[in-house]
mmCIF file of C-alpha atoms and ligand atoms in Angstrom:
data_model
loop_
_atom_site.group_PDB
_atom_site.id
_atom_site.type_symbol
_atom_site.label_atom_id
_atom_site.label_comp_id
_atom_site.label_asym_id
_atom_site.label_seq_id
_atom_site.Cartn_x
_atom_site.Cartn_y
_atom_site.Cartn_z
ATOM 1 C CA MET A 1 112.363 230.695 137.019
ATOM 2 C CA ILE A 2 115.541 232.714 136.549
ATOM 3 C CA LYS A 3 116.443 234.299 139.867
ATOM 4 C CA LYS A 4 120.150 235.036 139.608
ATOM 5 C CA CYS A 5 122.135 237.369 137.424
ATOM 6 C CA LEU A 6 125.900 237.211 137.062
ATOM 7 C CA PHE A 7 127.853 240.434 136.532
ATOM 8 C CA PRO A 8 131.450 239.859 135.422
ATOM 9 C CA ALA A 9 133.118 242.972 136.820
ATOM 10 C CA ALA A 10 136.740 242.074 137.409
ATOM 11 C CA GLY A 11 138.277 243.667 134.288
ATOM 12 C CA TYR A 12 140.799 246.485 134.523
ATOM 13 C CA GLY A 13 139.000 249.018 132.350
ATOM 14 C CA THR A 14 142.219 249.950 130.584
ATOM 15 C CA ARG A 15 140.375 251.844 127.847
ATOM 16 C CA PHE A 16 139.290 254.393 130.437
ATOM 17 C CA LEU A 17 142.626 255.023 132.112
ATOM 18 C CA PRO A 18 143.455 257.139 133.986
ATOM 19 C CA ALA A 19 139.806 257.394 135.192
ATOM 20 C CA THR A 20 139.801 253.709 136.140
ATOM 21 C CA LYS A 21 143.117 253.709 137.977
ATOM 22 C CA ALA A 22 141.523 253.793 141.431
ATOM 23 C CA ILE A 23 137.829 253.252 140.695
ATOM 24 C CA PRO A 24 136.214 250.289 138.957
ATOM 25 C CA LYS A 25 135.027 251.004 135.406
ATOM 26 C CA GLU A 26 131.600 249.657 136.426
ATOM 27 C CA MET A 27 131.362 252.626 138.810
ATOM 28 C CA LEU A 28 131.813 255.264 136.101
ATOM 29 C CA PRO A 29 128.587 257.266 136.058
ATOM 30 C CA ILE A 30 126.221 257.833 133.181
ATOM 31 C CA VAL A 31 124.688 261.124 134.385
ATOM 32 C CA ASN A 32 124.126 260.398 138.107
ATOM 33 C CA LYS A 33 124.228 256.611 138.288
ATOM 34 C CA PRO A 34 127.094 254.149 137.985
ATOM 35 C CA LEU A 35 126.970 251.843 134.978
ATOM 36 C CA ILE A 36 126.498 248.704 137.042
ATOM 37 C CA GLN A 37 123.400 250.158 138.716
ATOM 38 C CA TYR A 38 121.668 250.385 135.325
ATOM 39 C CA GLY A 39 122.399 246.673 134.880
ATOM 40 C CA VAL A 40 121.079 245.799 138.348
ATOM 41 C CA GLU A 41 117.884 247.776 137.660
ATOM 42 C CA GLU A 42 117.408 245.883 134.389
ATOM 43 C CA ALA A 43 117.821 242.571 136.245
ATOM 44 C CA ILE A 44 115.329 243.558 138.960
ATOM 45 C CA GLU A 45 112.808 244.543 136.292
ATOM 46 C CA ALA A 46 113.225 241.043 134.838
ATOM 47 C CA GLY A 47 112.220 239.482 138.177
ATOM 48 C CA ILE A 48 115.744 238.612 139.339
ATOM 49 C CA ASP A 49 116.430 238.853 143.066
ATOM 50 C CA THR A 50 120.076 237.810 143.414
ATOM 51 C CA MET A 51 122.943 239.743 141.865
ATOM 52 C CA ALA A 52 126.083 237.605 141.702
ATOM 53 C CA ILE A 53 129.000 239.913 141.069
ATOM 54 C CA ILE A 54 132.442 238.735 139.968
ATOM 55 C CA THR A 55 134.889 241.263 141.319
ATOM 56 C CA GLY A 56 138.639 241.487 141.583
ATOM 57 C CA ARG A 57 141.266 243.539 143.293
ATOM 58 C CA GLY A 58 140.409 247.247 143.465
ATOM 59 C CA LYS A 59 136.660 246.702 143.082
ATOM 60 C CA ARG A 60 135.464 247.293 146.627
ATOM 61 C CA ALA A 61 133.583 250.453 145.636
ATOM 62 C CA ILE A 62 130.993 248.177 143.971
ATOM 63 C CA GLU A 63 130.229 246.413 147.273
ATOM 64 C CA ASP A 64 130.075 249.717 149.137
ATOM 65 C CA HIS A 65 127.702 251.149 146.546
ATOM 66 C CA PHE A 66 125.196 248.336 147.074
ATOM 67 C CA ASP A 67 125.306 248.656 150.848
ATOM 68 C CA ILE A 68 124.044 251.160 153.386
ATOM 69 C CA SER A 69 126.360 254.035 154.216
ATOM 70 C CA TYR A 70 125.426 254.772 157.833
ATOM 71 C CA GLU A 71 127.431 257.975 157.947
ATOM 72 C CA LEU A 72 125.709 259.326 154.835
ATOM 73 C CA GLU A 73 122.294 258.190 156.079
ATOM 74 C CA HIS A 74 122.930 259.990 159.346
ATOM 75 C CA GLN A 75 124.076 263.202 157.628
ATOM 76 C CA ILE A 76 121.256 263.352 155.123
ATOM 77 C CA LYS A 77 118.298 262.202 157.252
ATOM 78 C CA GLY A 78 115.583 264.834 157.485
ATOM 79 C CA THR A 79 117.325 267.221 155.046
ATOM 80 C CA SER A 80 116.037 268.394 151.677
ATOM 81 C CA LYS A 81 118.529 266.064 149.975
ATOM 82 C CA GLU A 82 117.239 262.837 151.492
ATOM 83 C CA TYR A 83 115.194 262.029 148.376
ATOM 84 C CA LEU A 84 118.460 261.578 146.423
ATOM 85 C CA LEU A 85 119.096 258.342 148.302
ATOM 86 C CA GLU A 86 115.623 256.895 147.900
ATOM 87 C CA GLU A 87 116.192 255.087 144.625
ATOM 88 C CA ILE A 88 119.364 253.296 145.706
ATOM 89 C CA ARG A 89 117.883 252.490 149.139
ATOM 90 C CA SER A 90 114.911 250.734 147.603
ATOM 91 C CA LEU A 91 117.135 248.931 145.095
ATOM 92 C CA ILE A 92 119.359 247.602 147.908
ATOM 93 C CA ASN A 93 116.283 246.381 149.763
ATOM 94 C CA SER A 94 114.798 244.598 146.788
ATOM 95 C CA CYS A 95 117.610 242.117 146.139
ATOM 96 C CA THR A 96 120.576 240.240 147.549
ATOM 97 C CA PHE A 97 124.154 240.811 146.424
ATOM 98 C CA THR A 98 126.699 238.017 146.430
ATOM 99 C CA TYR A 99 130.344 238.351 145.456
ATOM 100 C CA THR A 100 133.359 236.322 144.569
ATOM 101 C CA ARG A 101 136.725 237.394 143.259
ATOM 102 C CA GLN A 102 138.272 236.361 139.981
ATOM 103 C CA LYS A 103 141.928 236.047 140.862
ATOM 104 C CA GLU A 104 143.338 236.064 137.340
ATOM 105 C CA MET A 105 141.973 237.700 134.200
ATOM 106 C CA LYS A 106 141.613 234.766 131.827
ATOM 107 C CA GLY A 107 138.626 235.935 129.808
ATOM 108 C CA LEU A 108 134.844 236.186 129.966
ATOM 109 C CA GLY A 109 134.414 232.392 129.957
ATOM 110 C CA HIS A 110 136.720 232.141 132.956
ATOM 111 C CA ALA A 111 134.808 234.927 134.739
ATOM 112 C CA VAL A 112 131.517 233.084 134.201
ATOM 113 C CA LEU A 113 133.055 229.844 135.461
ATOM 114 C CA THR A 114 134.292 231.691 138.559
ATOM 115 C CA GLY A 115 130.626 232.479 139.227
ATOM 116 C CA GLU A 116 129.607 228.807 139.456
ATOM 117 C CA VAL A 117 129.963 228.940 143.222
ATOM 118 C CA LEU A 118 127.390 231.766 143.367
ATOM 119 C CA ILE A 119 124.968 230.309 140.822
ATOM 120 C CA GLY A 120 124.854 226.546 141.461
ATOM 121 C CA ASN A 121 122.803 224.234 139.299
ATOM 122 C CA GLU A 122 120.157 226.555 137.864
ATOM 123 C CA PRO A 123 119.691 228.679 134.740
ATOM 124 C CA PHE A 124 120.897 232.242 135.161
ATOM 125 C CA ALA A 125 121.308 235.564 133.382
ATOM 126 C CA VAL A 126 124.526 237.411 132.596
ATOM 127 C CA ILE A 127 124.839 241.167 132.179
ATOM 128 C CA LEU A 128 127.995 242.870 130.943
ATOM 129 C CA ALA A 129 127.511 246.276 132.534
ATOM 130 C CA ASP A 130 129.598 247.973 129.813
ATOM 131 C CA ASP A 131 126.764 247.283 127.419
ATOM 132 C CA LEU A 132 124.103 249.666 128.625
ATOM 133 C CA CYS A 133 120.733 248.650 127.232
ATOM 134 C CA GLU A 134 117.380 250.271 127.149
ATOM 135 C CA GLY A 135 114.523 248.048 126.030
ATOM 136 C CA GLU A 136 111.725 249.376 123.849
ATOM 137 C CA ASN A 137 108.733 248.541 126.053
ATOM 138 C CA GLU A 138 110.433 246.296 128.522
ATOM 139 C CA GLY A 139 114.052 245.701 129.440
ATOM 140 C CA VAL A 140 116.224 243.476 127.259
ATOM 141 C CA LEU A 141 116.697 240.855 129.978
ATOM 142 C CA LYS A 142 112.959 240.713 130.590
ATOM 143 C CA GLN A 143 112.395 240.105 126.880
ATOM 144 C CA MET A 144 114.947 237.285 126.972
ATOM 145 C CA ILE A 145 113.422 235.636 130.045
ATOM 146 C CA GLU A 146 110.042 235.569 128.279
ATOM 147 C CA LEU A 147 111.730 233.709 125.443
ATOM 148 C CA TYR A 148 113.490 231.376 127.881
ATOM 149 C CA LYS A 149 110.117 230.348 129.323
ATOM 150 C CA LYS A 150 109.167 229.104 125.882
ATOM 151 C CA TYR A 151 112.379 227.331 124.808
ATOM 152 C CA ARG A 152 114.310 226.562 128.047
ATOM 153 C CA CYS A 153 117.761 226.846 126.500
ATOM 154 C CA SER A 154 120.666 229.303 126.499
ATOM 155 C CA ILE A 155 119.950 232.579 124.690
ATOM 156 C CA VAL A 156 122.315 235.310 123.509
ATOM 157 C CA ALA A 157 121.172 238.830 122.655
ATOM 158 C CA VAL A 158 122.293 239.944 119.198
ATOM 159 C CA MET A 159 122.197 243.066 117.072
ATOM 160 C CA GLU A 160 123.150 243.929 113.524
ATOM 161 C CA VAL A 161 126.572 245.520 113.316
ATOM 162 C CA GLU A 162 128.373 247.213 110.420
ATOM 163 C CA LYS A 163 131.063 245.090 108.765
ATOM 164 C CA GLU A 164 133.861 247.406 109.876
ATOM 165 C CA HIS A 165 132.957 246.848 113.564
ATOM 166 C CA ILE A 166 132.180 243.129 113.507
ATOM 167 C CA HIS A 167 135.717 242.123 114.626
ATOM 168 C CA LYS A 168 134.991 243.469 118.120
ATOM 169 C CA TYR A 169 132.255 240.929 118.866
ATOM 170 C CA GLY A 170 131.208 237.325 119.114
ATOM 171 C CA VAL A 171 129.361 236.641 115.847
ATOM 172 C CA VAL A 172 126.672 234.018 115.230
ATOM 173 C CA GLU A 173 125.719 231.889 112.266
ATOM 174 C CA THR A 174 122.041 231.076 112.463
ATOM 175 C CA LYS A 175 118.825 229.659 111.040
ATOM 176 C CA ASN A 176 115.649 231.631 111.499
ATOM 177 C CA LEU A 177 113.180 230.155 114.009
ATOM 178 C CA GLU A 178 110.571 232.880 114.458
ATOM 179 C CA ASP A 179 110.482 236.681 114.244
ATOM 180 C CA ASP A 180 113.786 237.974 115.690
ATOM 181 C CA VAL A 181 114.668 234.524 117.068
ATOM 182 C CA TYR A 182 117.370 232.326 115.508
ATOM 183 C CA ILE A 183 118.893 228.920 116.163
ATOM 184 C CA VAL A 184 122.664 229.248 116.514
ATOM 185 C CA SER A 185 124.643 226.802 114.383
ATOM 186 C CA ASN A 186 128.078 228.383 114.823
ATOM 187 C CA MET A 187 129.735 231.205 116.756
ATOM 188 C CA ILE A 188 133.075 232.927 116.295
ATOM 189 C CA GLU A 189 134.703 235.269 118.790
ATOM 190 C CA LYS A 190 136.140 238.438 117.232
ATOM 191 C CA PRO A 191 136.396 237.229 113.613
ATOM 192 C CA LYS A 192 138.128 239.216 110.866
ATOM 193 C CA SER A 193 135.400 240.984 108.913
ATOM 194 C CA GLU A 194 135.896 238.670 105.900
ATOM 195 C CA GLU A 195 135.526 235.597 108.141
ATOM 196 C CA ALA A 196 132.420 236.756 110.029
ATOM 197 C CA PRO A 197 129.565 234.298 109.435
ATOM 198 C CA SER A 198 126.925 237.068 109.562
ATOM 199 C CA ASN A 199 126.382 240.657 110.694
ATOM 200 C CA LEU A 200 124.690 239.514 113.925
ATOM 201 C CA ALA A 201 126.905 240.357 116.889
ATOM 202 C CA VAL A 202 126.451 239.149 120.448
ATOM 203 C CA ILE A 203 125.983 241.931 122.986
ATOM 204 C CA GLY A 204 126.332 241.650 126.733
ATOM 205 C CA ARG A 205 123.095 239.911 127.711
ATOM 206 C CA TYR A 206 122.876 236.145 128.062
ATOM 207 C CA ILE A 207 120.623 233.517 129.575
ATOM 208 C CA LEU A 208 122.678 230.411 130.294
ATOM 209 C CA THR A 209 121.685 226.919 131.335
ATOM 210 C CA PRO A 210 123.988 225.530 134.043
ATOM 211 C CA ASP A 211 125.571 222.834 131.837
ATOM 212 C CA ILE A 212 127.645 225.754 130.507
ATOM 213 C CA PHE A 213 129.899 225.368 133.569
ATOM 214 C CA GLU A 214 130.974 221.830 132.652
ATOM 215 C CA ILE A 215 131.532 222.965 129.060
ATOM 216 C CA LEU A 216 133.612 225.932 130.228
ATOM 217 C CA LYS A 217 135.821 223.627 132.293
ATOM 218 C CA GLU A 218 136.750 221.828 129.056
ATOM 219 C CA THR A 219 137.026 224.953 126.881
ATOM 220 C CA LYS A 220 140.567 225.753 125.743
ATOM 221 C CA PRO A 221 141.793 229.340 125.451
ATOM 222 C CA GLY A 222 140.624 230.892 122.180
ATOM 223 C CA ALA A 223 140.735 234.431 120.737
ATOM 224 C CA GLY A 224 143.288 236.601 122.540
ATOM 225 C CA GLY A 225 144.515 233.541 124.492
ATOM 226 C CA GLU A 226 141.450 233.828 126.766
ATOM 227 C CA ILE A 227 138.762 231.325 127.730
ATOM 228 C CA GLN A 228 135.865 232.584 125.653
ATOM 229 C CA LEU A 229 132.196 232.255 126.565
ATOM 230 C CA THR A 230 131.513 232.304 122.817
ATOM 231 C CA ASP A 231 133.485 229.058 122.344
ATOM 232 C CA ALA A 232 131.575 227.336 125.166
ATOM 233 C CA LEU A 233 128.268 228.498 123.691
ATOM 234 C CA LYS A 234 129.298 227.117 120.323
ATOM 235 C CA THR A 235 129.813 223.705 121.962
ATOM 236 C CA GLN A 236 126.454 224.040 123.706
ATOM 237 C CA ALA A 237 124.798 224.934 120.399
ATOM 238 C CA GLN A 238 126.225 221.762 118.867
ATOM 239 C CA ASN A 239 125.309 219.525 121.848
ATOM 240 C CA SER A 240 121.807 220.892 122.415
ATOM 241 C CA MET A 241 120.337 224.260 121.397
ATOM 242 C CA VAL A 242 121.306 227.918 121.750
ATOM 243 C CA LEU A 243 119.126 230.748 120.504
ATOM 244 C CA ALA A 244 120.065 234.225 119.342
ATOM 245 C CA TYR A 245 117.502 236.941 120.013
ATOM 246 C CA LYS A 246 117.429 240.250 118.175
ATOM 247 C CA PHE A 247 116.260 242.395 121.069
ATOM 248 C CA LYS A 248 113.978 245.405 120.848
ATOM 249 C CA GLY A 249 115.706 248.502 122.130
ATOM 250 C CA LYS A 250 118.958 250.424 122.200
ATOM 251 C CA ARG A 251 122.432 249.428 123.285
ATOM 252 C CA PHE A 252 125.340 251.702 124.100
ATOM 253 C CA ASP A 253 128.896 250.386 124.109
ATOM 254 C CA CYS A 254 130.036 252.098 127.283
ATOM 255 C CA GLY A 255 133.327 250.215 127.105
ATOM 256 C CA SER A 256 134.347 252.748 124.437
ATOM 257 C CA VAL A 257 134.689 256.478 124.936
ATOM 258 C CA GLU A 258 132.346 257.230 121.977
ATOM 259 C CA GLY A 259 129.632 254.903 123.295
ATOM 260 C CA PHE A 260 130.032 256.290 126.782
ATOM 261 C CA VAL A 261 129.528 259.861 125.574
ATOM 262 C CA GLU A 262 126.569 258.792 123.416
ATOM 263 C CA ALA A 263 124.949 257.117 126.442
ATOM 264 C CA THR A 264 125.635 260.171 128.577
ATOM 265 C CA ASN A 265 123.891 262.452 126.054
ATOM 266 C CA TYR A 266 120.959 260.071 125.690
ATOM 267 C CA PHE A 267 120.405 259.604 129.428
ATOM 268 C CA TYR A 268 120.988 263.289 130.141
ATOM 269 C CA ASN A 269 118.130 264.136 127.758
ATOM 270 C CA LYS A 270 116.023 261.534 129.511
ATOM 271 C CA PHE A 271 117.010 262.968 132.864
ATOM 272 C CA LEU A 272 115.778 266.359 131.637
ATOM 273 C CA GLY A 273 112.544 264.742 130.472
ATOM 274 C CA ASN A 274 113.185 265.107 126.728
ATOM 275 C CA ASN A 275 113.091 261.424 125.737
HETATM 276 C C1 G1P B 1 132.548 240.281 125.060
HETATM 277 C C2 G1P B 1 132.272 238.932 124.393
HETATM 278 C C3 G1P B 1 131.818 239.136 122.951
HETATM 279 C C4 G1P B 1 130.622 240.071 122.913
HETATM 280 C C5 G1P B 1 130.957 241.391 123.622
HETATM 281 C C6 G1P B 1 129.733 242.268 123.731
HETATM 282 O O1 G1P B 1 133.679 240.844 124.443
HETATM 283 O O2 G1P B 1 133.431 238.133 124.459
HETATM 284 O O3 G1P B 1 131.468 237.888 122.383
HETATM 285 O O4 G1P B 1 130.282 240.308 121.554
HETATM 286 O O5 G1P B 1 131.432 241.153 124.951
HETATM 287 O O6 G1P B 1 130.032 243.510 124.290
HETATM 288 P P1 G1P B 1 134.511 242.091 125.064
HETATM 289 O O7 G1P B 1 133.741 243.317 124.681
HETATM 290 O O8 G1P B 1 134.542 241.867 126.541
HETATM 291 O O9 G1P B 1 135.844 242.018 124.420
#
């Protein structure tokens, strides 16, 4: 089944400067955990055992986070604080982390293509750690993998978005297939609100079949002059089939300050046991 999850994590995080000057934006914490750890936990819950992370310059803190810190282990062993390391220890032991660097920032499509060397010729998941998701009964990726088992094609997670925000997303045009599942007939990256084909926006969870790599190699730069995953998925939708899945759960846009604060409040309440 799907065993690998790609995490594009090479971006500069300019919206969070100066916080992201020396630390990767994926390492910004929501309460006591870095954003990317929430993504890794969601992938593990979905049965994934290999985390393929696309990094770049200045991102070494991510590799250190998912590794043992012998000095810390030594300091904390046998003290009353040892339990604070238990969660991350067991996470590190339950999967493998692989890394490659994206040398130039040429867009999400380019980041995914950079990951080909880590993924090979098999279907895989993609998590954009900025989009922090909490599934209703099970994680969003787990829901999508269930759907993949049935249809065996690429799947994008979508949600309804207000017209005034639609220009920030990839937007799908669809035909209904079953409850909350749609066949994609067209996709547009960051359309003007009057050109958006629907109010269904793609959020940062994907299941991709490996033919996407060949398509990405042929995909010309699109919106913002970048190689867009959305454009490659549009080609895939026309060549074969791509589904859009309206997931059950919440999503926080932690790439924006408002979304980040909203997620912090939500997870802080959870942390206190109020949710
Ligand atoms: C990326 C994708 C876009 C998607 C969005 C979800 O855009 O290109 O299609 O809707 O993630 O967060 P970005 O937010 O990186 O500009």
